[in-house]
Amino acid sequence: MRQRIPEFAVVGHPNEGKSSVLSTLAEDDSVRISPMPGETRECQTFPVSIDGREIIRFTDTPGFQNPRKSLQWMQEYRGSDETLIRDFIDAHKEDPDFHDDCRLLQPLLRGAGIIFVVDGSRPLRNMDKAEMEILRLTGCPRMAIINCKEEETAWLARWQSEFRKHFNSIRVFNSCQATYRERIELLESLKGIDQELQPVLDQVIAAFQQDWQARSRQVAELLLDLFEHALAYSRSVALPPGADEETLKDRLHRDYVELLRKEEKKCQKRMRALYKHNIFNCELSPQSILQEDLFSKKTWEFLGLNRSQLVMAGALSGAALGAGVDVAAAGLSFGIFSTIGGLLGAAGTAFKGRDLLSGTRLLGMRLDEQRLTVGPVKNVQLLFVLLDRQFLFYSHIINWAHGRRDYDQPPPAGENLPAKIGYTADWDRSRRKICERFFACLQNNGDSADSEMRESMAQLIRQTLQEISLGGRT
Ligand SMILES: Nc1nc2c(ncn2[C@@H]2O[C@H](COP(=O)(O)OP(=O)(O)OP(=O)(O)O)[C@@H](O)[C@H]2O)c(=O)[nH]1
Ligand SMILES: [Mg+2]
């Protein structure tokens, strides 16, 4: 026999954030959300499927329209508890004053559990008490979610104590900020509302977790592909007699930079799709370091390894030795950035994105019997910068709740940014070594790293993704 798919109806007063909570819980950005009360007028069910199999469904409902009168009717009702909802709907279905109340109770007839959403940043009113009492009279398993639309928390304790009288489970859940972990915790607390639901919700939670891991594995593969394309890149073109070597070098350099930008965009687009951000762009804050070009001064200043880590990397990876020595020798009153200038042969002069790869140091250019060969990349820092950019993008994407629609961003943390704001500079030596070996391997093998090397790099990436998704720095 097919197991029943658990269903939860998200109910509450108009404009409290019901649709936003649903959108975040179901990871579905097609849910309609609006600042105008009364946006949702009909029930709509959003199934959550994993590998094509529906495992749970959430139903969006209109807000209560006439809770006081509905409650009065129910309190005067003399029939049995089992027929209360059906009889209420039958008695009011033609009355436009109760249109929304009838609609929102409908899913309960087919056994849906209740998720009651309130905006906990406002005070409790009698109307709310009426709505809670209606839900209690339905006898359906139910939980309450406090979704604070504003920062205000003064009313929270009052809400919680009122909720204890009416609900088996209570959770604070911010539909615009909730993370993966908070979604799982919310599902966990749904188990508390009805013993019968426990086994099936355990399966749902396990499926969510497996799916999340599967997505992490796919992200790791995307990143590995990007790094292989970026770092093992090599091209060789003829330099006909009389042709201008500099022009040709320039063109090769431009081609490479273009390709890399495209590959990175492609990788990030796929990441977005994996996390089901299909409609909205999850725009980056204007202050985000990811707004900077891959080869901008700021990017290389704030991401990747610091100077001493780079020196160590150079000593290990052989091919990057030149880079390491340069770092040490460059003097460097401007910190890591002039280091890059030094690395690139620009010798600490003004940095131009275009110059970054045009020297022979980073990409490696050789002129050999009238053939100009570029690549593979010589500077291991490119790998760390790319890693940091993808991790930061991942963090941005997974922490962008699906119910979030506005693009207001918090202001930057402070004027004094730390020296490095990526992840890799915080890594210990053993993690960095894995990257250095992977890098060296790509240089030696030409196009792809050997499978053992690739797997240890994949493991490192997956581990970092997990740390980020379990509440690492965002
Ligand atoms: N800042 C903030 N805004 C929120 C939050 N939750 C919802 N909103 C906003 O509140 C408004 C109403 O959200 P909806 O999710 O459409 O509310 P609803 O309860 O479904 O409303 P109806 O369908 O009209 O009953 C929208 O503008 C949301 O963006 C939140 O947690 N924080
Ligand atoms: Mg709605």
Short mmCIF file of C-alpha atoms and ligand atoms in Angstrom, two decimals:
data_model
loop_
_atom_site.label_atom_id
_atom_site.label_comp_id
_atom_site.label_asym_id
_atom_site.label_seq_id
_atom_site.Cartn_x
_atom_site.Cartn_y
_atom_site.Cartn_z
CA MET A 1 0.00 0.00 0.00
CA ARG A 2 1.28 3.46 -0.83
CA GLN A 3 2.18 5.49 2.20
CA ARG A 4 0.14 8.63 2.76
CA ILE A 5 2.05 11.80 1.90
CA PRO A 6 1.99 14.14 4.90
CA GLU A 7 0.31 17.46 4.25
CA PHE A 8 0.45 20.67 6.25
CA ALA A 9 -1.81 23.66 5.73
CA VAL A 10 -0.17 26.99 6.54
CA VAL A 11 -2.87 29.15 8.10
CA GLY A 12 -3.16 32.44 9.97
CA HIS A 13 -4.26 36.04 9.79
CA PRO A 14 -3.82 37.87 6.44
CA ASN A 15 -0.38 39.27 5.67
CA GLU A 16 1.44 37.59 8.56
CA GLY A 17 3.91 35.78 6.29
CA LYS A 18 2.12 32.47 5.65
CA SER A 19 3.15 32.29 2.01
CA SER A 20 6.69 33.38 2.88
CA VAL A 21 7.04 30.63 5.47
CA LEU A 22 5.71 28.09 3.00
CA SER A 23 8.04 29.26 0.26
CA THR A 24 11.07 28.87 2.53
CA LEU A 25 9.99 25.53 3.95
CA ALA A 26 9.25 24.04 0.55
CA GLU A 27 12.24 25.74 -1.16
CA ASP A 28 9.86 27.03 -3.77
CA ASP A 29 10.25 30.58 -5.03
CA SER A 30 7.12 30.40 -7.18
CA VAL A 31 4.90 31.00 -4.13
CA ARG A 32 3.11 34.36 -4.42
CA ILE A 33 4.08 36.80 -1.71
CA SER A 34 2.97 40.41 -1.44
CA PRO A 35 2.98 43.32 1.01
CA MET A 36 -0.77 43.73 0.37
CA PRO A 37 -3.01 41.68 2.70
CA GLY A 38 -5.29 39.28 0.86
CA GLU A 39 -2.75 38.14 -1.72
CA THR A 40 -3.63 34.48 -1.26
CA ARG A 41 -7.37 33.95 -1.91
CA GLU A 42 -7.42 30.27 -2.83
CA CYS A 43 -5.63 27.25 -1.43
CA GLN A 44 -2.66 26.08 -3.40
CA THR A 45 -0.69 22.95 -2.65
CA PHE A 46 3.08 22.87 -3.14
CA PRO A 47 4.54 19.39 -3.24
CA VAL A 48 8.16 18.81 -2.23
CA SER A 49 9.72 16.10 -4.36
CA ILE A 50 13.08 14.44 -4.11
CA ASP A 51 14.31 12.44 -7.09
CA GLY A 52 10.88 12.76 -8.64
CA ARG A 53 9.09 11.30 -5.61
CA GLU A 54 6.75 13.51 -3.65
CA ILE A 55 7.58 13.26 0.05
CA ILE A 56 5.63 16.03 1.74
CA ARG A 57 3.27 18.81 0.69
CA PHE A 58 2.44 22.21 2.06
CA THR A 59 -0.78 24.02 1.31
CA ASP A 60 -0.96 27.80 1.21
CA THR A 61 -4.28 29.21 2.41
CA PRO A 62 -6.00 32.61 2.55
CA GLY A 63 -5.95 34.41 5.92
CA PHE A 64 -8.93 34.27 8.30
CA GLN A 65 -11.65 36.62 7.10
CA ASN A 66 -14.24 36.52 9.84
CA PRO A 67 -12.72 34.69 12.79
CA ARG A 68 -14.97 36.03 15.56
CA LYS A 69 -18.22 35.05 13.86
CA SER A 70 -16.75 31.75 12.71
CA LEU A 71 -15.78 30.96 16.27
CA GLN A 72 -19.20 31.91 17.56
CA TRP A 73 -20.82 29.56 15.08
CA MET A 74 -18.50 26.74 16.10
CA GLN A 75 -19.09 27.33 19.81
CA GLU A 76 -22.83 27.11 19.27
CA TYR A 77 -22.50 24.01 17.09
CA ARG A 78 -24.26 21.01 18.55
CA GLY A 79 -23.06 18.29 16.17
CA SER A 80 -20.14 15.96 16.77
CA ASP A 81 -16.49 17.08 16.66
CA GLU A 82 -15.88 14.94 13.57
CA THR A 83 -18.41 16.81 11.47
CA LEU A 84 -17.64 20.33 12.72
CA ILE A 85 -15.47 21.49 9.81
CA ARG A 86 -17.65 19.96 7.13
CA ASP A 87 -20.81 21.43 8.59
CA PHE A 88 -19.18 24.84 9.00
CA ILE A 89 -18.14 24.86 5.35
CA ASP A 90 -21.58 23.63 4.22
CA ALA A 91 -23.28 26.35 6.23
CA HIS A 92 -21.09 29.18 4.91
CA LYS A 93 -19.88 28.22 1.47
CA GLU A 94 -22.27 30.56 -0.34
CA ASP A 95 -21.61 33.50 2.00
CA PRO A 96 -18.94 35.89 0.65
CA ASP A 97 -18.20 37.07 4.21
CA PHE A 98 -16.81 33.62 4.98
CA HIS A 99 -15.18 32.82 1.64
CA ASP A 100 -11.64 32.72 2.99
CA ASP A 101 -12.56 30.96 6.24
CA CYS A 102 -14.19 28.13 4.27
CA ARG A 103 -11.22 27.86 1.96
CA LEU A 104 -8.60 27.73 4.67
CA LEU A 105 -10.42 24.97 6.56
CA GLN A 106 -10.82 22.81 3.46
CA PRO A 107 -7.40 21.05 3.61
CA LEU A 108 -8.16 19.98 7.19
CA LEU A 109 -11.01 17.83 5.89
CA ARG A 110 -8.52 15.65 4.07
CA GLY A 111 -6.31 15.30 7.15
CA ALA A 112 -3.78 18.10 6.74
CA GLY A 113 -1.88 19.16 9.86
CA ILE A 114 -1.91 22.84 10.79
CA ILE A 115 0.99 25.28 10.78
CA PHE A 116 -0.32 28.52 12.27
CA VAL A 117 1.79 31.56 11.41
CA VAL A 118 1.82 34.84 13.32
CA ASP A 119 3.95 37.91 13.09
CA GLY A 120 5.55 37.89 16.54
CA SER A 121 6.78 41.47 16.26
CA ARG A 122 3.30 42.82 16.98
CA PRO A 123 1.13 42.48 20.11
CA LEU A 124 -1.43 39.75 20.56
CA ARG A 125 -5.06 40.73 19.88
CA ASN A 126 -8.43 39.17 20.66
CA MET A 127 -8.75 38.29 17.00
CA ASP A 128 -5.69 36.05 17.29
CA LYS A 129 -7.23 34.28 20.26
CA ALA A 130 -10.36 33.62 18.22
CA GLU A 131 -8.28 32.15 15.39
CA MET A 132 -6.37 29.91 17.77
CA GLU A 133 -9.57 28.74 19.39
CA ILE A 134 -11.03 27.84 15.98
CA LEU A 135 -7.97 25.77 15.22
CA ARG A 136 -8.18 24.05 18.59
CA LEU A 137 -11.83 23.17 17.97
CA THR A 138 -10.92 21.52 14.68
CA GLY A 139 -8.97 18.95 16.70
CA CYS A 140 -6.29 18.72 14.00
CA PRO A 141 -2.63 18.30 14.94
CA ARG A 142 -1.11 21.76 14.96
CA MET A 143 1.96 23.83 15.58
CA ALA A 144 2.58 27.56 15.76
CA ILE A 145 5.29 29.47 14.00
CA ILE A 146 6.35 32.90 15.16
CA ASN A 147 7.63 34.69 12.08
CA CYS A 148 8.92 38.10 13.13
CA LYS A 149 8.55 40.59 10.29
CA GLU A 150 10.30 43.31 12.29
CA GLU A 151 13.25 43.21 14.67
CA GLU A 152 10.88 43.84 17.60
CA THR A 153 11.02 41.00 20.16
CA ALA A 154 9.18 42.57 23.11
CA TRP A 155 6.00 40.58 22.38
CA LEU A 156 7.62 37.22 21.92
CA ALA A 157 7.21 35.95 25.49
CA ARG A 158 3.51 36.91 25.46
CA TRP A 159 2.95 35.01 22.21
CA GLN A 160 4.76 31.99 23.52
CA SER A 161 2.76 31.77 26.70
CA GLU A 162 -0.52 32.13 24.79
CA PHE A 163 0.55 29.51 22.26
CA ARG A 164 1.29 26.97 24.98
CA LYS A 165 -2.45 26.82 25.66
CA HIS A 166 -3.35 26.01 22.06
CA PHE A 167 -0.50 24.23 20.29
CA ASN A 168 1.56 21.10 20.76
CA SER A 169 4.64 22.69 19.31
CA ILE A 170 5.94 26.26 18.91
CA ARG A 171 8.85 27.56 16.90
CA VAL A 172 10.39 30.87 16.02
CA PHE A 173 11.14 30.71 12.31
CA ASN A 174 12.05 33.67 10.21
CA SER A 175 10.83 33.11 6.69
CA CYS A 176 13.32 35.59 5.25
CA GLN A 177 16.40 34.35 7.08
CA ALA A 178 15.85 30.69 7.88
CA THR A 179 18.74 28.45 6.93
CA TYR A 180 18.84 24.82 5.92
CA ARG A 181 19.45 23.81 9.54
CA GLU A 182 16.44 25.79 10.75
CA ARG A 183 14.25 24.16 8.12
CA ILE A 184 15.28 20.73 9.35
CA GLU A 185 14.68 21.79 12.94
CA LEU A 186 11.21 22.97 12.01
CA LEU A 187 10.42 19.62 10.43
CA GLU A 188 11.74 17.93 13.56
CA SER A 189 9.34 19.93 15.67
CA LEU A 190 6.43 19.01 13.40
CA LYS A 191 6.93 15.49 14.69
CA GLY A 192 5.93 16.71 18.14
CA ILE A 193 2.42 17.62 17.04
CA ASP A 194 1.20 14.10 16.43
CA GLN A 195 2.73 10.76 17.31
CA GLU A 196 1.28 9.14 14.24
CA LEU A 197 3.24 11.54 12.05
CA GLN A 198 6.58 10.66 13.57
CA PRO A 199 7.67 7.72 11.40
CA VAL A 200 6.73 9.39 8.15
CA LEU A 201 8.33 12.69 9.16
CA ASP A 202 11.50 10.81 10.13
CA GLN A 203 11.61 9.53 6.58
CA VAL A 204 11.01 13.02 5.21
CA ILE A 205 13.83 14.47 7.31
CA ALA A 206 16.18 11.66 6.25
CA ALA A 207 15.28 12.31 2.60
CA PHE A 208 15.92 16.04 3.04
CA GLN A 209 19.32 15.34 4.56
CA GLN A 210 20.32 12.84 1.89
CA ASP A 211 19.19 15.24 -0.79
CA TRP A 212 21.25 18.01 0.77
CA GLN A 213 24.31 15.79 0.76
CA ALA A 214 23.68 14.79 -2.83
CA ARG A 215 23.56 18.46 -3.75
CA SER A 216 26.85 19.06 -1.92
CA ARG A 217 28.42 16.28 -3.94
CA GLN A 218 27.19 17.91 -7.11
CA VAL A 219 28.55 21.29 -6.04
CA ALA A 220 31.93 19.68 -5.35
CA GLU A 221 31.93 18.22 -8.87
CA LEU A 222 31.01 21.59 -10.37
CA LEU A 223 33.88 23.22 -8.52
CA LEU A 224 36.37 20.55 -9.52
CA ASP A 225 35.40 20.93 -13.15
CA LEU A 226 35.82 24.68 -12.89
CA PHE A 227 39.27 24.37 -11.31
CA GLU A 228 40.41 21.83 -13.86
CA HIS A 229 39.35 24.08 -16.71
CA ALA A 230 40.86 27.13 -15.10
CA LEU A 231 44.17 25.79 -13.91
CA ALA A 232 45.17 23.21 -16.46
CA TYR A 233 44.32 25.59 -19.30
CA SER A 234 46.96 25.66 -21.98
CA ARG A 235 47.01 26.96 -25.55
CA SER A 236 49.65 27.03 -28.19
CA VAL A 237 49.47 29.20 -31.29
CA ALA A 238 51.82 29.88 -34.17
CA LEU A 239 53.65 33.18 -34.20
CA PRO A 240 54.22 33.86 -37.89
CA PRO A 241 57.41 35.68 -38.82
CA GLY A 242 56.91 39.41 -38.51
CA ALA A 243 53.84 39.08 -36.29
CA ASP A 244 53.76 41.15 -33.17
CA GLU A 245 54.43 38.96 -30.16
CA GLU A 246 52.89 41.37 -27.68
CA THR A 247 49.61 41.57 -29.59
CA LEU A 248 49.40 37.81 -29.71
CA LYS A 249 50.19 37.48 -26.02
CA ASP A 250 47.53 40.03 -25.31
CA ARG A 251 44.96 38.10 -27.27
CA LEU A 252 45.81 34.81 -25.58
CA HIS A 253 45.56 36.48 -22.24
CA ARG A 254 42.19 38.01 -23.06
CA ASP A 255 40.85 34.67 -24.30
CA TYR A 256 41.84 33.03 -21.07
CA VAL A 257 40.32 35.66 -18.82
CA GLU A 258 37.11 35.59 -20.85
CA LEU A 259 36.90 31.82 -20.65
CA LEU A 260 37.48 31.82 -16.93
CA ARG A 261 34.78 34.41 -16.29
CA LYS A 262 32.34 32.40 -18.37
CA GLU A 263 33.18 29.14 -16.63
CA GLU A 264 32.74 30.70 -13.23
CA LYS A 265 29.37 32.20 -14.20
CA LYS A 266 28.23 28.85 -15.55
CA CYS A 267 29.27 27.10 -12.35
CA GLN A 268 27.39 29.63 -10.20
CA LYS A 269 24.29 29.44 -12.34
CA ARG A 270 24.21 25.70 -11.87
CA MET A 271 24.67 26.10 -8.15
CA ARG A 272 21.68 28.43 -8.04
CA ALA A 273 19.55 25.90 -9.90
CA LEU A 274 20.65 23.09 -7.57
CA TYR A 275 19.32 25.10 -4.65
CA LYS A 276 16.08 25.76 -6.51
CA HIS A 277 16.37 29.48 -6.96
CA ASN A 278 14.65 29.41 -10.28
CA ILE A 279 12.80 32.70 -10.47
CA PHE A 280 14.67 35.27 -8.43
CA ASN A 281 18.31 36.12 -8.78
CA CYS A 282 19.22 36.29 -5.08
CA GLU A 283 21.10 39.47 -5.82
CA LEU A 284 24.36 40.03 -4.04
CA SER A 285 24.64 42.98 -1.73
CA PRO A 286 26.38 45.95 -3.36
CA GLN A 287 29.14 45.59 -0.76
CA SER A 288 29.77 41.92 -1.47
CA ILE A 289 33.29 41.05 -2.48
CA LEU A 290 31.66 38.86 -5.13
CA GLN A 291 30.56 42.01 -6.94
CA GLU A 292 34.23 42.47 -7.77
CA ASP A 293 35.71 41.02 -10.89
CA LEU A 294 37.69 37.81 -10.47
CA PHE A 295 40.85 39.69 -11.39
CA SER A 296 40.22 42.90 -9.52
CA LYS A 297 42.65 44.24 -6.96
CA LYS A 298 40.11 43.89 -4.15
CA THR A 299 39.37 40.27 -4.95
CA TRP A 300 42.99 39.27 -4.66
CA GLU A 301 43.48 41.44 -1.63
CA PHE A 302 40.64 39.96 0.41
CA LEU A 303 40.41 36.39 -0.85
CA GLY A 304 42.84 33.52 -1.05
CA LEU A 305 45.83 32.87 1.17
CA ASN A 306 47.89 35.40 3.04
CA ARG A 307 51.48 36.10 2.26
CA SER A 308 53.16 33.60 4.55
CA GLN A 309 50.73 30.86 3.56
CA LEU A 310 51.58 31.57 -0.05
CA VAL A 311 55.28 31.26 0.62
CA MET A 312 54.65 27.85 2.14
CA ALA A 313 52.47 26.87 -0.79
CA GLY A 314 55.21 27.83 -3.18
CA ALA A 315 57.71 25.67 -1.36
CA LEU A 316 55.48 22.67 -1.67
CA SER A 317 53.95 22.78 -5.05
CA GLY A 318 57.16 23.16 -7.01
CA ALA A 319 55.60 24.74 -10.01
CA ALA A 320 54.46 27.58 -7.81
CA LEU A 321 57.92 27.97 -6.32
CA GLY A 322 58.65 30.98 -8.43
CA ALA A 323 55.56 32.60 -7.05
CA GLY A 324 56.58 31.83 -3.50
CA VAL A 325 60.04 33.27 -3.98
CA ASP A 326 58.62 36.37 -5.56
CA VAL A 327 56.30 36.83 -2.67
CA ALA A 328 59.16 36.68 -0.26
CA ALA A 329 61.33 38.95 -2.34
CA ALA A 330 58.81 41.52 -3.31
CA GLY A 331 59.13 43.60 -0.17
CA LEU A 332 55.55 44.35 0.00
CA SER A 333 54.59 47.45 1.80
CA PHE A 334 51.11 47.16 0.33
CA GLY A 335 50.31 43.74 1.71
CA ILE A 336 49.09 40.91 -0.41
CA PHE A 337 48.04 43.06 -3.24
CA SER A 338 51.41 44.36 -4.15
CA THR A 339 52.48 40.78 -3.77
CA ILE A 340 50.30 40.00 -6.70
CA GLY A 341 51.75 42.94 -8.57
CA GLY A 342 55.16 41.45 -7.89
CA LEU A 343 54.04 38.01 -8.89
CA LEU A 344 52.75 39.20 -12.14
CA GLY A 345 55.83 40.99 -13.17
CA ALA A 346 54.20 44.34 -12.62
CA ALA A 347 56.73 44.82 -9.81
CA GLY A 348 54.45 46.67 -7.47
CA THR A 349 53.31 49.20 -10.02
CA ALA A 350 49.70 50.23 -10.36
CA PHE A 351 47.50 47.23 -10.74
CA LYS A 352 45.42 46.78 -13.80
CA GLY A 353 43.19 43.75 -14.20
CA ARG A 354 44.52 43.35 -17.69
CA ASP A 355 48.10 43.13 -16.47
CA LEU A 356 47.38 40.43 -14.03
CA LEU A 357 47.75 37.55 -16.38
CA SER A 358 49.65 39.18 -19.16
CA GLY A 359 53.02 38.60 -17.54
CA THR A 360 54.69 35.27 -17.89
CA ARG A 361 54.43 34.51 -14.21
CA LEU A 362 50.81 33.67 -13.69
CA LEU A 363 49.76 31.98 -16.84
CA GLY A 364 53.22 31.07 -17.99
CA MET A 365 54.03 32.06 -21.56
CA ARG A 366 56.73 30.43 -23.62
CA LEU A 367 57.93 31.24 -27.09
CA ASP A 368 59.33 28.18 -28.72
CA GLU A 369 60.22 27.84 -32.40
CA GLN A 370 57.70 30.41 -33.51
CA ARG A 371 54.96 28.97 -31.32
CA LEU A 372 53.62 30.85 -28.39
CA THR A 373 52.36 28.62 -25.59
CA VAL A 374 50.42 29.79 -22.58
CA GLY A 375 49.41 27.88 -19.47
CA PRO A 376 49.00 25.98 -17.33
CA VAL A 377 48.56 28.58 -14.63
CA LYS A 378 51.55 29.01 -12.37
CA ASN A 379 50.17 30.84 -9.40
CA VAL A 380 48.50 28.60 -6.85
CA GLN A 381 46.75 31.65 -5.39
CA LEU A 382 44.31 31.56 -8.31
CA LEU A 383 43.02 28.25 -6.95
CA PHE A 384 42.49 29.70 -3.47
CA VAL A 385 40.81 32.83 -4.83
CA LEU A 386 38.50 30.68 -6.95
CA LEU A 387 37.74 28.43 -3.98
CA ASP A 388 36.86 31.39 -1.79
CA ARG A 389 34.64 32.92 -4.42
CA GLN A 390 32.67 29.72 -4.92
CA PHE A 391 32.34 29.10 -1.17
CA LEU A 392 31.11 32.64 -0.64
CA PHE A 393 28.65 32.22 -3.48
CA TYR A 394 27.47 28.91 -2.04
CA SER A 395 26.97 30.50 1.36
CA HIS A 396 24.99 33.32 -0.25
CA ILE A 397 22.77 30.93 -2.17
CA ILE A 398 22.00 28.47 0.59
CA ASN A 399 21.30 31.26 3.06
CA TRP A 400 18.95 33.11 0.76
CA ALA A 401 15.60 31.87 2.07
CA HIS A 402 13.12 31.17 -0.71
CA GLY A 403 10.49 33.30 1.05
CA ARG A 404 12.71 36.33 0.84
CA ARG A 405 11.70 38.77 -1.85
CA ASP A 406 13.27 42.10 -0.94
CA TYR A 407 16.81 42.92 -1.76
CA ASP A 408 17.59 45.10 1.22
CA GLN A 409 20.90 44.06 2.57
CA PRO A 410 22.39 44.72 5.95
CA PRO A 411 25.18 47.28 5.89
CA PRO A 412 28.74 45.93 5.83
CA ALA A 413 30.02 44.65 9.16
CA GLY A 414 32.35 47.56 9.75
CA GLU A 415 34.87 49.85 8.21
CA ASN A 416 37.82 47.76 9.23
CA LEU A 417 37.52 44.64 7.19
CA PRO A 418 39.79 41.81 8.27
CA ALA A 419 42.79 41.08 6.12
CA LYS A 420 41.11 38.07 4.54
CA ILE A 421 37.39 37.45 4.28
CA GLY A 422 37.26 34.12 2.46
CA TYR A 423 37.49 30.65 3.95
CA THR A 424 40.80 29.31 2.74
CA ALA A 425 43.09 31.62 4.74
CA ASP A 426 41.53 30.10 7.88
CA TRP A 427 42.34 26.59 6.77
CA ASP A 428 45.02 24.60 8.52
CA ARG A 429 48.15 23.47 6.76
CA SER A 430 46.81 20.00 5.94
CA ARG A 431 43.83 21.42 4.04
CA ARG A 432 46.00 23.85 2.15
CA LYS A 433 48.38 21.05 1.24
CA ILE A 434 45.57 19.11 -0.40
CA CYS A 435 44.94 22.13 -2.64
CA GLU A 436 48.61 22.57 -3.40
CA ARG A 437 48.99 18.95 -4.40
CA PHE A 438 45.85 19.11 -6.51
CA PHE A 439 47.24 22.21 -8.19
CA ALA A 440 50.64 20.62 -8.81
CA CYS A 441 48.95 17.53 -10.16
CA LEU A 442 46.96 19.59 -12.67
CA GLN A 443 50.10 21.27 -13.84
CA ASN A 444 51.91 18.01 -14.35
CA ASN A 445 49.12 16.05 -15.93
CA GLY A 446 48.06 18.74 -18.31
CA ASP A 447 44.32 18.42 -18.22
CA SER A 448 43.01 16.49 -15.27
CA ALA A 449 44.16 15.60 -11.81
CA ASP A 450 44.58 11.92 -11.00
CA SER A 451 41.58 10.30 -9.42
CA GLU A 452 43.03 9.99 -5.93
CA MET A 453 43.99 13.64 -5.91
CA ARG A 454 40.61 14.65 -7.28
CA GLU A 455 38.83 12.65 -4.58
CA SER A 456 40.76 14.19 -1.72
CA MET A 457 40.07 17.64 -3.15
CA ALA A 458 36.38 16.72 -3.53
CA GLN A 459 36.30 15.59 0.10
CA LEU A 460 37.81 18.84 1.27
CA ILE A 461 35.25 20.82 -0.71
CA ARG A 462 32.34 18.75 0.61
CA GLN A 463 33.56 19.12 4.15
CA THR A 464 33.78 22.90 3.77
CA LEU A 465 30.31 23.06 2.20
CA GLN A 466 28.96 21.12 5.13
CA GLU A 467 30.62 23.46 7.60
CA ILE A 468 29.11 26.41 5.79
CA SER A 469 25.64 24.89 5.70
CA LEU A 470 25.75 23.96 9.38
CA GLY A 471 26.18 27.53 10.35
CA GLY A 472 29.69 28.44 9.38
CA ARG A 473 30.41 32.02 8.67
CA THR A 474 28.23 33.54 5.96
N1 LIG B 1 10.99 41.62 6.86
C1 LIG B 1 10.19 40.56 6.78
N2 LIG B 1 9.13 40.61 5.95
C2 LIG B 1 8.34 39.52 5.87
C3 LIG B 1 8.60 38.35 6.62
N3 LIG B 1 7.65 37.43 6.31
C4 LIG B 1 6.83 38.03 5.42
N4 LIG B 1 7.25 39.28 5.16
C5 LIG B 1 6.62 40.24 4.26
O1 LIG B 1 5.27 40.41 4.66
C6 LIG B 1 4.41 40.55 3.53
C7 LIG B 1 3.32 39.49 3.57
O2 LIG B 1 3.90 38.23 3.39
P1 LIG B 1 3.08 37.00 2.78
O3 LIG B 1 3.92 35.80 2.94
O4 LIG B 1 2.54 37.32 1.44
O5 LIG B 1 1.90 36.97 3.85
P2 LIG B 1 0.59 36.06 3.84
O6 LIG B 1 0.30 35.73 5.26
O7 LIG B 1 0.74 34.92 2.92
O8 LIG B 1 -0.46 37.12 3.32
P3 LIG B 1 -1.90 36.84 2.61
O9 LIG B 1 -1.73 35.82 1.56
O10 LIG B 1 -2.24 38.18 2.07
O11 LIG B 1 -2.81 36.43 3.70
C8 LIG B 1 5.33 40.42 2.31
O12 LIG B 1 5.67 41.70 1.86
C9 LIG B 1 6.55 39.71 2.85
O13 LIG B 1 7.73 40.02 2.11
C10 LIG B 1 9.74 38.33 7.48
O14 LIG B 1 10.04 37.35 8.15
N5 LIG B 1 10.49 39.47 7.51
MG MG B 2 -0.33 34.42 1.24
#
